[in-house]
Coordinates of C-alpha atoms in Angstrom, one line a residue:
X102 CA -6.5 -18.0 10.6
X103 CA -5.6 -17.2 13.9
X104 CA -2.4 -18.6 14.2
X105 CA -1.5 -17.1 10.3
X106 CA -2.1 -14.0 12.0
X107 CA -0.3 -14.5 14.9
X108 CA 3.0 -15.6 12.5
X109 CA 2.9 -13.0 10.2
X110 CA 3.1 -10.3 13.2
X111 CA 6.9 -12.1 14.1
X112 CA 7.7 -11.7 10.1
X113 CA 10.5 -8.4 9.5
X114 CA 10.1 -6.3 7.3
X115 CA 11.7 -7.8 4.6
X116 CA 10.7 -6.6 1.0
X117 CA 10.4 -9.4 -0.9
X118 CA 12.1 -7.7 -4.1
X119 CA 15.6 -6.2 -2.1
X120 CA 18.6 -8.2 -2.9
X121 CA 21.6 -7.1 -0.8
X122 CA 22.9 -4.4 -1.9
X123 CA 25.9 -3.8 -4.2
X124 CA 28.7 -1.8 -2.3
X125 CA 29.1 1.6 -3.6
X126 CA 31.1 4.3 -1.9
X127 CA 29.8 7.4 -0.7
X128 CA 30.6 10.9 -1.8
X129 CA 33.7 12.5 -0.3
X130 CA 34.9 15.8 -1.5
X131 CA 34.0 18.0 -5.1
X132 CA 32.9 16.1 -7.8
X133 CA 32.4 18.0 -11.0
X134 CA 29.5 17.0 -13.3
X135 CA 27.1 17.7 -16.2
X136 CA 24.2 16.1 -13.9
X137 CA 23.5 16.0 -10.6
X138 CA 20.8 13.6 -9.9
X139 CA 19.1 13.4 -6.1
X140 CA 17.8 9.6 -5.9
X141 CA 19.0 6.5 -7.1
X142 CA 15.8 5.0 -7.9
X143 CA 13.2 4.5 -11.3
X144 CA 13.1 8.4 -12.0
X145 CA 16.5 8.9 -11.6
X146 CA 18.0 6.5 -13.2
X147 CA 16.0 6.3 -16.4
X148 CA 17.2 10.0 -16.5
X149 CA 20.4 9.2 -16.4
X150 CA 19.7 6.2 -19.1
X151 CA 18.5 8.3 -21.7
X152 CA 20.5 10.9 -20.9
X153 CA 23.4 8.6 -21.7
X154 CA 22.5 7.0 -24.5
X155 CA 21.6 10.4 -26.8
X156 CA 25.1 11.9 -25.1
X157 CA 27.7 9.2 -23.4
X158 CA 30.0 12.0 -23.1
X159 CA 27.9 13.3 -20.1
X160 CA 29.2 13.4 -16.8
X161 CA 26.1 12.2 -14.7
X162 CA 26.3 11.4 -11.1
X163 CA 23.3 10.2 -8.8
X164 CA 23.3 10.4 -4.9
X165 CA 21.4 8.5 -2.7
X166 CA 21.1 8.5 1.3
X167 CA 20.5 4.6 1.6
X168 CA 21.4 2.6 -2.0
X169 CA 19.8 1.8 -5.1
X170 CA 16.1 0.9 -5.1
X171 CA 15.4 1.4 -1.3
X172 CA 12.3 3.3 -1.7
X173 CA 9.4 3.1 -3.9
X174 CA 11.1 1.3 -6.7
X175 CA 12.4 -1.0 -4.5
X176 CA 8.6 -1.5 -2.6
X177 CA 6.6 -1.4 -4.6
X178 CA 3.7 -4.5 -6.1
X179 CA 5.5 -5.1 -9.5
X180 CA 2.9 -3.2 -11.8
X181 CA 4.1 -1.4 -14.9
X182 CA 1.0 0.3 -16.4
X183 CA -0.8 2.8 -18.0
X184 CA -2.7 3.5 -15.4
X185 CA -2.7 7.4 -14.3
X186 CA -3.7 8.4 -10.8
X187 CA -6.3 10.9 -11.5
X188 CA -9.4 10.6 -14.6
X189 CA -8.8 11.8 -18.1
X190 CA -11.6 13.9 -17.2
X191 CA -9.8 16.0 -14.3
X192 CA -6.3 16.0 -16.6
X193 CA -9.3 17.7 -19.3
X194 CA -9.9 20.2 -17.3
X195 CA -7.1 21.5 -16.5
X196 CA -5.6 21.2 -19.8
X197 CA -7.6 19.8 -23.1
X198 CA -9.0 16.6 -23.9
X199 CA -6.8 16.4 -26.9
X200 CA -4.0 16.8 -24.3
X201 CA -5.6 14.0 -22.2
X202 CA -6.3 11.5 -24.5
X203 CA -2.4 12.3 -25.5
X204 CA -1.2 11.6 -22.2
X205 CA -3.0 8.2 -21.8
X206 CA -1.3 7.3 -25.7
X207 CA 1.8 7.9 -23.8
X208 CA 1.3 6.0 -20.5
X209 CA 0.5 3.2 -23.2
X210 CA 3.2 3.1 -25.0
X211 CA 5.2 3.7 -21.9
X212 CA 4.4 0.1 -20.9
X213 CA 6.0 -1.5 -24.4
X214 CA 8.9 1.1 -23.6
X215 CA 10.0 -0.6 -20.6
X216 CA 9.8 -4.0 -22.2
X217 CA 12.0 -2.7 -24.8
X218 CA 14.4 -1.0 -22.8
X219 CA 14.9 -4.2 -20.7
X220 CA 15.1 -6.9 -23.6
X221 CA 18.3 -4.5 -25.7
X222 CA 20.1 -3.9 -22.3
X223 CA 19.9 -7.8 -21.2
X224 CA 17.8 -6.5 -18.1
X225 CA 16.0 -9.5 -16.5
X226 CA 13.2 -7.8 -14.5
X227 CA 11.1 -10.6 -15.0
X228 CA 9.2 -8.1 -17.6
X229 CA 5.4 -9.7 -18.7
X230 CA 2.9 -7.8 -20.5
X231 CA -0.1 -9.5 -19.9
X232 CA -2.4 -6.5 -18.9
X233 CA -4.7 -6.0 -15.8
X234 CA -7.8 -7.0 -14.7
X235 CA -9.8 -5.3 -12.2
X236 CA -12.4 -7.9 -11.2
X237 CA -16.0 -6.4 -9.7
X238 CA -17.0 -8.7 -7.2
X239 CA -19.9 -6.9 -5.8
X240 CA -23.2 -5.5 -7.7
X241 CA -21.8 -2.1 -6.8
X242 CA -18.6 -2.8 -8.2
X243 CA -20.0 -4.1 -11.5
X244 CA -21.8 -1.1 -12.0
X245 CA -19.1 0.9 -11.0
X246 CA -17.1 -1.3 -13.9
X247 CA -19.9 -1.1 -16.6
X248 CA -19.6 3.1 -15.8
X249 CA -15.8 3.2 -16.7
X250 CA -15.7 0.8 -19.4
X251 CA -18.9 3.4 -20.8
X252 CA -17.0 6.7 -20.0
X253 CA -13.3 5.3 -21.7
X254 CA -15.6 4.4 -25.0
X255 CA -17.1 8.3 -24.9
X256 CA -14.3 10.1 -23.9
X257 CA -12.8 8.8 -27.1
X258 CA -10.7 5.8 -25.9
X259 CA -13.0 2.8 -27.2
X260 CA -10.2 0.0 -27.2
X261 CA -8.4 0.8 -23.8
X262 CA -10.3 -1.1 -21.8
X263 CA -13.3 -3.7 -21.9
X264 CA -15.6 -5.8 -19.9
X265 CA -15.9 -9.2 -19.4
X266 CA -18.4 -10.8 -17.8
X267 CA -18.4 -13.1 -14.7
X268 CA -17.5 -16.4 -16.7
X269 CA -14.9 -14.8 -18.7
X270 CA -13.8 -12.9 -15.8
X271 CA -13.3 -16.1 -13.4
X272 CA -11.6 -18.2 -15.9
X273 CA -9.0 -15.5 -15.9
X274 CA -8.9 -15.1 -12.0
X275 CA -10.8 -17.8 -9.6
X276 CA -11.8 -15.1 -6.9
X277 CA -15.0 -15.6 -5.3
X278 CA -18.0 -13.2 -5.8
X279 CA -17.0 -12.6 -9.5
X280 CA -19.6 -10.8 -11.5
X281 CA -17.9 -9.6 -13.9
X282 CA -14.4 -7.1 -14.8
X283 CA -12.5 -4.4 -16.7
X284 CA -9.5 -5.9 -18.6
X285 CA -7.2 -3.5 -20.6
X286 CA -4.0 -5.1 -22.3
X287 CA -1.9 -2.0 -21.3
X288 CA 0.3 -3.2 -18.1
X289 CA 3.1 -5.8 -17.4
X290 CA 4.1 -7.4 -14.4
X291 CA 7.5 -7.0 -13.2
X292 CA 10.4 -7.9 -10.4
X293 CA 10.8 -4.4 -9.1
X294 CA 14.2 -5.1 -7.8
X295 CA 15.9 -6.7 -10.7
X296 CA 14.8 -3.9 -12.9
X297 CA 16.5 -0.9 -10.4
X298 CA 19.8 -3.0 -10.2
X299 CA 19.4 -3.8 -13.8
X300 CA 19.1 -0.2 -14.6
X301 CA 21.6 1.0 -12.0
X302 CA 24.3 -1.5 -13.7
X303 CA 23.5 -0.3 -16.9
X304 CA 23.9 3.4 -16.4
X305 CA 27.0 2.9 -14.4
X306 CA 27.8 0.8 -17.9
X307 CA 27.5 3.6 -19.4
X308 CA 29.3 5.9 -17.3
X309 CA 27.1 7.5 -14.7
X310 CA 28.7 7.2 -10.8
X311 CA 26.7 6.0 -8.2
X312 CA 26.6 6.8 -4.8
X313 CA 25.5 5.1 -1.7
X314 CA 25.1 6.2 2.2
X315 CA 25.1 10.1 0.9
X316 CA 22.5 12.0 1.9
X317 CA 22.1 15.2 0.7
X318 CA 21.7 18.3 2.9
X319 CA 20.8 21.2 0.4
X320 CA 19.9 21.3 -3.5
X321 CA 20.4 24.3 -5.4
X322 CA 20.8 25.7 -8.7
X323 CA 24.5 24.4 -10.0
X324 CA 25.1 22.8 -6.7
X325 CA 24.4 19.6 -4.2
X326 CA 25.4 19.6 -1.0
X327 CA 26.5 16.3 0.9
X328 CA 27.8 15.6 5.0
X329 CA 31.1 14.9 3.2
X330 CA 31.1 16.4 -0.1
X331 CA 29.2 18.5 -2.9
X332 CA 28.7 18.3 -6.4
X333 CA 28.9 20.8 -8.6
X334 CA 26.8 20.7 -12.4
X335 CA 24.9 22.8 -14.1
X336 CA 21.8 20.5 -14.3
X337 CA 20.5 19.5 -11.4
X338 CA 17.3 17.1 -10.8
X339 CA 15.1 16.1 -7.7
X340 CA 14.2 12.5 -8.0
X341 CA 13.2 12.2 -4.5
X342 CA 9.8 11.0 -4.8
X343 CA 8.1 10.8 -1.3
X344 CA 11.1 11.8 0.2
X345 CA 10.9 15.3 -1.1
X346 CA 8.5 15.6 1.9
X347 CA 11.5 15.6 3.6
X348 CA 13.3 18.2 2.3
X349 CA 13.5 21.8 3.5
X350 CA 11.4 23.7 0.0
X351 CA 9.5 21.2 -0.6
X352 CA 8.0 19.9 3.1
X353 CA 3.9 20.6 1.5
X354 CA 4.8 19.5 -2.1
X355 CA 4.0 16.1 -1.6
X356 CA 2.7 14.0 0.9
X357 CA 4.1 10.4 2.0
X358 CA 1.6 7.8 1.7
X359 CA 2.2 4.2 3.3
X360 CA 0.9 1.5 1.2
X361 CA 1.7 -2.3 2.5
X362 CA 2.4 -5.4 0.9
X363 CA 2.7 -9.5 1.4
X364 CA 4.0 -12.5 -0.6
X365 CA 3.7 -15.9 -0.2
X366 CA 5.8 -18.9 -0.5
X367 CA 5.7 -19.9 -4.0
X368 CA 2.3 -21.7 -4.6
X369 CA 2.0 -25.0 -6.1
X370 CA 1.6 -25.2 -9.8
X371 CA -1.5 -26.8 -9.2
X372 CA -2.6 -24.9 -6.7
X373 CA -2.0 -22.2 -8.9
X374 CA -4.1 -23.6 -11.8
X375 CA -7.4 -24.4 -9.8
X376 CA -7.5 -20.9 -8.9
X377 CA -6.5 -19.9 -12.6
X378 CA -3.6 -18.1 -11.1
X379 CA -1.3 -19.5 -13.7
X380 CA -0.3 -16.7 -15.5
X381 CA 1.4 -13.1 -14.8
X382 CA -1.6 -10.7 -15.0
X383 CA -2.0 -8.0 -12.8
X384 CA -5.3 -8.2 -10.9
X385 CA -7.5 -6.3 -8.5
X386 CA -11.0 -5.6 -7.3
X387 CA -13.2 -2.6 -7.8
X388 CA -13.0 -1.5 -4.5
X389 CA -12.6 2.3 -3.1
X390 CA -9.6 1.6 -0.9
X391 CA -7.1 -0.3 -3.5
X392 CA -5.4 -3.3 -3.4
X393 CA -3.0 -4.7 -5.7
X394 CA -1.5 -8.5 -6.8
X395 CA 0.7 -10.8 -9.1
X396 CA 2.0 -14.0 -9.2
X397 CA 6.0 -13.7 -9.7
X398 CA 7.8 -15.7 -11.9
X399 CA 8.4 -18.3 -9.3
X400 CA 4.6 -18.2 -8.3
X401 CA 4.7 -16.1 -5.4
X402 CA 1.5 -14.6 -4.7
X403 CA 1.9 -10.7 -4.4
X404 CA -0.6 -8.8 -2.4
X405 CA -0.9 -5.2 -0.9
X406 CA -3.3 -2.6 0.0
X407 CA -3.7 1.1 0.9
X408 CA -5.0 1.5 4.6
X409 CA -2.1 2.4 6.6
X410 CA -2.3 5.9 7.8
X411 CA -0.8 9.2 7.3
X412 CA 1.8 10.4 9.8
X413 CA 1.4 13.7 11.3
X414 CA 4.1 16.1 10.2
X415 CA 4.9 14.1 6.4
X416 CA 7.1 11.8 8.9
X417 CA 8.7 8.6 7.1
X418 CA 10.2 6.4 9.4
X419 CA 11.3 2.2 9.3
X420 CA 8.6 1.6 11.8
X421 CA 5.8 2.5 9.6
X422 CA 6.8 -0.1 7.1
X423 CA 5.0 -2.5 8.9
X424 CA 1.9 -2.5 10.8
X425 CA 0.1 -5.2 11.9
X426 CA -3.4 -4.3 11.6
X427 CA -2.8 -3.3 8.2
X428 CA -0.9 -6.6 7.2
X429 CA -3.4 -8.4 9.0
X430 CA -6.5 -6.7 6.7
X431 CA -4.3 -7.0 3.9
X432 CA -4.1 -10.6 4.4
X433 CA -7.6 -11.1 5.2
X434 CA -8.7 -9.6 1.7
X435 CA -6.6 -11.9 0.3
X436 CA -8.0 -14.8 1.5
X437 CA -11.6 -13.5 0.5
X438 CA -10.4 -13.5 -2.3
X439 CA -8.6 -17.3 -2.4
X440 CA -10.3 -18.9 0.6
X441 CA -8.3 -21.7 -0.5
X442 CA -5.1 -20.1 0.8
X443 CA -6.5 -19.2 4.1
X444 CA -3.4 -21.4 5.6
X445 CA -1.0 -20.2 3.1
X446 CA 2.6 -19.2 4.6
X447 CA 3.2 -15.8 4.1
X448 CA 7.0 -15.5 3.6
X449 CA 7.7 -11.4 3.3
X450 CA 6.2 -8.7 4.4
X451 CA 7.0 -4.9 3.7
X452 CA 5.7 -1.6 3.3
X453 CA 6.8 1.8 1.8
X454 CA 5.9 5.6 1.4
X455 CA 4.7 6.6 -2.1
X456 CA 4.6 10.2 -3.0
X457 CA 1.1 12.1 -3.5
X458 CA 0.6 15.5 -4.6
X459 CA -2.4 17.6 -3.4
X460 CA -4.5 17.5 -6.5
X461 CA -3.2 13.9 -7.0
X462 CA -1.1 14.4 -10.4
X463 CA 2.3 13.5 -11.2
X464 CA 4.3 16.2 -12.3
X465 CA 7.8 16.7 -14.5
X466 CA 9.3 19.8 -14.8
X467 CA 12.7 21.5 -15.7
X468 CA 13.5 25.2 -15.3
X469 CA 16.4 26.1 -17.9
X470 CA 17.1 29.2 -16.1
X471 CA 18.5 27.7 -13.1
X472 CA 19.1 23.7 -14.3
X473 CA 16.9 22.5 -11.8
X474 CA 14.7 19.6 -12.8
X475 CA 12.5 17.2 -11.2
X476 CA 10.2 14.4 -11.5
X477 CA 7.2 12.6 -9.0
X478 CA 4.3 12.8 -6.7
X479 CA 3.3 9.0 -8.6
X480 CA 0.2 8.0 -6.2
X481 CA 2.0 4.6 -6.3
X482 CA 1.6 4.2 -10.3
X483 CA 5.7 5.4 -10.2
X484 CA 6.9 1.9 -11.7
X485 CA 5.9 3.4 -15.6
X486 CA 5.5 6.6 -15.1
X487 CA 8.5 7.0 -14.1
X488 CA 9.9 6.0 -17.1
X489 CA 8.1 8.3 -19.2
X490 CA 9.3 10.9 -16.6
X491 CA 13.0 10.1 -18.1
X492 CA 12.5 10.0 -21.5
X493 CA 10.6 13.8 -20.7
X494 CA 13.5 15.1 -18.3
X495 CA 16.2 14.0 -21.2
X496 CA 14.2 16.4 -23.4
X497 CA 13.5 18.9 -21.6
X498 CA 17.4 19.2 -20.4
X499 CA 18.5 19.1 -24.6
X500 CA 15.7 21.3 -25.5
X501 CA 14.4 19.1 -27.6
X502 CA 10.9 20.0 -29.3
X503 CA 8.3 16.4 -29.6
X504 CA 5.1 15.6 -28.3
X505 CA 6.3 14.2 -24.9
X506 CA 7.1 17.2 -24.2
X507 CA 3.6 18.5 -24.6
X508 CA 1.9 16.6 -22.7
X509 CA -0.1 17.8 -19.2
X510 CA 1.9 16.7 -16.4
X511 CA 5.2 18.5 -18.3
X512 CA 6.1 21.7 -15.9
X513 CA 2.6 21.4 -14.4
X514 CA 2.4 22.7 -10.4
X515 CA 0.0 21.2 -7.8
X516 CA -1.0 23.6 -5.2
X517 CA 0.8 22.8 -1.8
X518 CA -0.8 20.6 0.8
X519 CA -2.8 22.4 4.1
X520 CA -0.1 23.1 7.2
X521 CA -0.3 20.8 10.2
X522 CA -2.4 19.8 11.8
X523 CA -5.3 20.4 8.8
X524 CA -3.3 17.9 6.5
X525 CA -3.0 15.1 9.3
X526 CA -7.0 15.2 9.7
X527 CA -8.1 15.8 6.2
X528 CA -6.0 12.9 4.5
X529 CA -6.6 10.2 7.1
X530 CA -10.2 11.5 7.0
X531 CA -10.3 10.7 3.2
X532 CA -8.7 6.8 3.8
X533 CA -11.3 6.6 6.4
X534 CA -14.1 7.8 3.9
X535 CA -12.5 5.1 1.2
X536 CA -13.0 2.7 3.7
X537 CA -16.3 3.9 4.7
X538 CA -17.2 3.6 1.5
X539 CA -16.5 -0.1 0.3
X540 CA -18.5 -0.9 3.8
X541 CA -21.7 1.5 2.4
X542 CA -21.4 -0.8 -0.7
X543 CA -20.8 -3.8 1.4
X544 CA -24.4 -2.7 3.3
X545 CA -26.5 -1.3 0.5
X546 CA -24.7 -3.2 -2.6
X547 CA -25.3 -0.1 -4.7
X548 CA -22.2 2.8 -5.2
X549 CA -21.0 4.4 -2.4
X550 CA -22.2 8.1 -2.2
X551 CA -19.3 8.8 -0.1
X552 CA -16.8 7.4 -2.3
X553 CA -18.2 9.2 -4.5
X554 CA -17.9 12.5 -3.0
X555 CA -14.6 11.7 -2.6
X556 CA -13.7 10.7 -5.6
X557 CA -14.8 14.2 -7.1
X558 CA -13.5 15.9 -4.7
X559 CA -9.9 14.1 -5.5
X560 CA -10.4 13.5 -9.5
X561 CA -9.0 10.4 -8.0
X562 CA -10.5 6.8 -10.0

């Protein structure tokens, strides 16, 4: 183990998912357009998708400071589900359940979307919907299960999810300590990298201009300001994602949150069987402070985790990408998980920022006044949410009237984060309380009071 430790530290950071890049120019000089879109990854290019398909005259342009996919979309584990950061229950009450339980319809049928989208545009993202399944491999976290499984059923959602129990369970996924699991058919497994240059290609197919290596030094109503160049358009949209930390306006809107990932050589097909890893499903544990896998279509083992702290200030920076202790942990829960790959070689490492709001939700909004749209603050469930985000920032830009737009998250505002140095201390004090509390659970095997705490205090699940 000691030596797997000591070669992962000398690994790059190196998403696994990040072809090179394709060349595209940067902005010089005034562009005209009907859309200005800040980002070049999911949100703002599914924007630009449906955008262009319901109008291909539209001029649409999208900016980005590095190139397609290098954030988030480009980062992140491969899961395209209906999973929403916060409970129904907190989305209740601050809207309805009715509005709830509409929103979760619509994360579901988000997931088919994507497969959809991908099959009629010839998009090979590796797309397999073969739904999640978070195993409880603790008494606490079969409890824990048996309680949300309960709660979906009386909240008025009796076929999203189920439980299994512990032989059902480990047939599915040959982790130690399994007592049992929540399955739900609602997520798909994806290549994260193929479906952003997928996409990119597509829009550009379709019209849209791309630019690389152009950051963007002021957005306002009408206009986008570049080093080099500006665009002018009467709709303009934010799809910055954690990065809007980073921008003047919008420095306490969201938070960047680190979350950091491995994969493995590809496994042996064998290997992969004994383990009952021969198969595409996304797969967890029940644990406070998440982690997150798949086995790619080569049979890659995928694994990453929460952990890695906040940086005082909102700072994002290549360094933070990778840090060994993190990796190290990261790797070390996988192997309690698959003792058997405890000398496994551990081919990529990576990390990324993920964008969190202060009361956790994702948000999409449009102000027809001024044109200026945006879309984010995922909590690291971006890959089909942002999707839906599209589909709801194509309507809101053509005024159209449907039940997307309706739903909770349309136009809704989170309350900023705390100033420096209060927002430094509180969020690393809440990883630190996650933490805390799968090692209460570890200790008493019954739920973790803290967690709890903290999960109220969130609306976090």
């Amino acid at each position: 183990m000691m030596q797997a430790m000591e070669e992962l530290s000398r690994l790059p950071n190196r998403p696994l998912w990040q072809a090179p890049a394709k060349q595209r120019a940067a902005l010089e000089g005034a562009v005209e357009a009907d859309v200005a879109i800040v980002g070049a990854g999911y949100t703002g290019l599914w924007t630009a998708y449906y955008l262009l398909k319901d109008d291909p005259a539209l001029r649409v342009v999208l900016l980005d400071r590095e190139h397609v996919g290098f954030g988030a979309s480009g980062r992140n584990g491969g899961w395209a589900s209906a999973i929403f950061p916060i409970s129904l229950e907190k989305v209740a009450s601050f809207a309805s359940r009715g509005a709830a339980l509409d929103l979760q319809a619509a994360m579901n049928e988000t997931v088919d979307e994507i497969g959809r989208v991908t099959a009629a545009e010839g998009i090979d993202a590796d797309y397999a919907k073969e739904g999640f399944l978070s195993l409880a491999r603790s008494a606490a976290q079969a409890e824990r299960a048996q309680s949300a499984v309960r709660s979906s059923v009386a909240f008025g959602l009796p076929d999203q999810v189920r439980y299994i129990g512990a032989d059902e369970a480990v047939t599915r996924v040959g982790a130690t300590d399994v007592r049992g699991g929540v399955y739900t058919p609602h997520c798909a497994t994806i290549h994260p990298g193929k479906l952003v240059r997928g996409l990119a290609e597509t829009v550009e197919s379709l019209g849209a201009r791309i630019y690389h290596g152009t950051p963007v030094t002021d957005i306002a109503p009408g206009a986008v300001t570049t080093p080099n160049g500006s665009v002018r358009a009467r709709t303009v949209i934010r799809a910055t994602e954690a990065y809007s930390s980073q921008q003047p306006g919008a420095r306490r809107a969201v938070i960047p949150l680190y979350s950091l990932v491995l994969a493995t050589e590809p496994l042996d097909a064998g290997l992969r069987a004994s383990l009952n890893l021969d198969h595409r499903m996304a797969f967890n544990d029940m644990r406070h402070l998440r982690v997150y896998a798949q086995v790619t279509e080569e049979g890659r083992l995928v694994f990453g985790g929460r952990g890695a702290p906040y940086h005082f200030n909102s700072r994002i920076a290549p360094g933070f990408d990778t840090k060994d202790s993190v990796h190290h942990k990261v790797f070390q829960t996988l192997t309690e998980f698959f003792p058997q790959l405890a000398d496994v070689r551990v081919t990529h490492r990576w990390g990324g920022a993920l964008g969190v709001a202060r009361d956790w939700c994702p948000s999409i909004g449009y102000d027809p006044e001024t044109g200026m749209g945006w879309a984010g603050n995922y909590v690291g469930d971006g890959v089909a949410t942002s999707n839906l985000a599209g589909r709801i920032l194509r309507n809101l830009i053509f005024r159209r009237d449907d039940a997307l737009e309706r739903l909770p998250i349309v136009n809704h505002r989170s309350p900023s984060w705390e100033r420096e140095p209060f927002r430094w201390f509180g969020v690393n004090l809440g990883l630190a309380a996650a933490a805390a509390g799968d090692a209460e659970e570890r200790f008493t095997d019954r739920p973790s009071k803290v967690a709890g705490l903290l999960e109220k205090m969130t609306g976090a699940h």
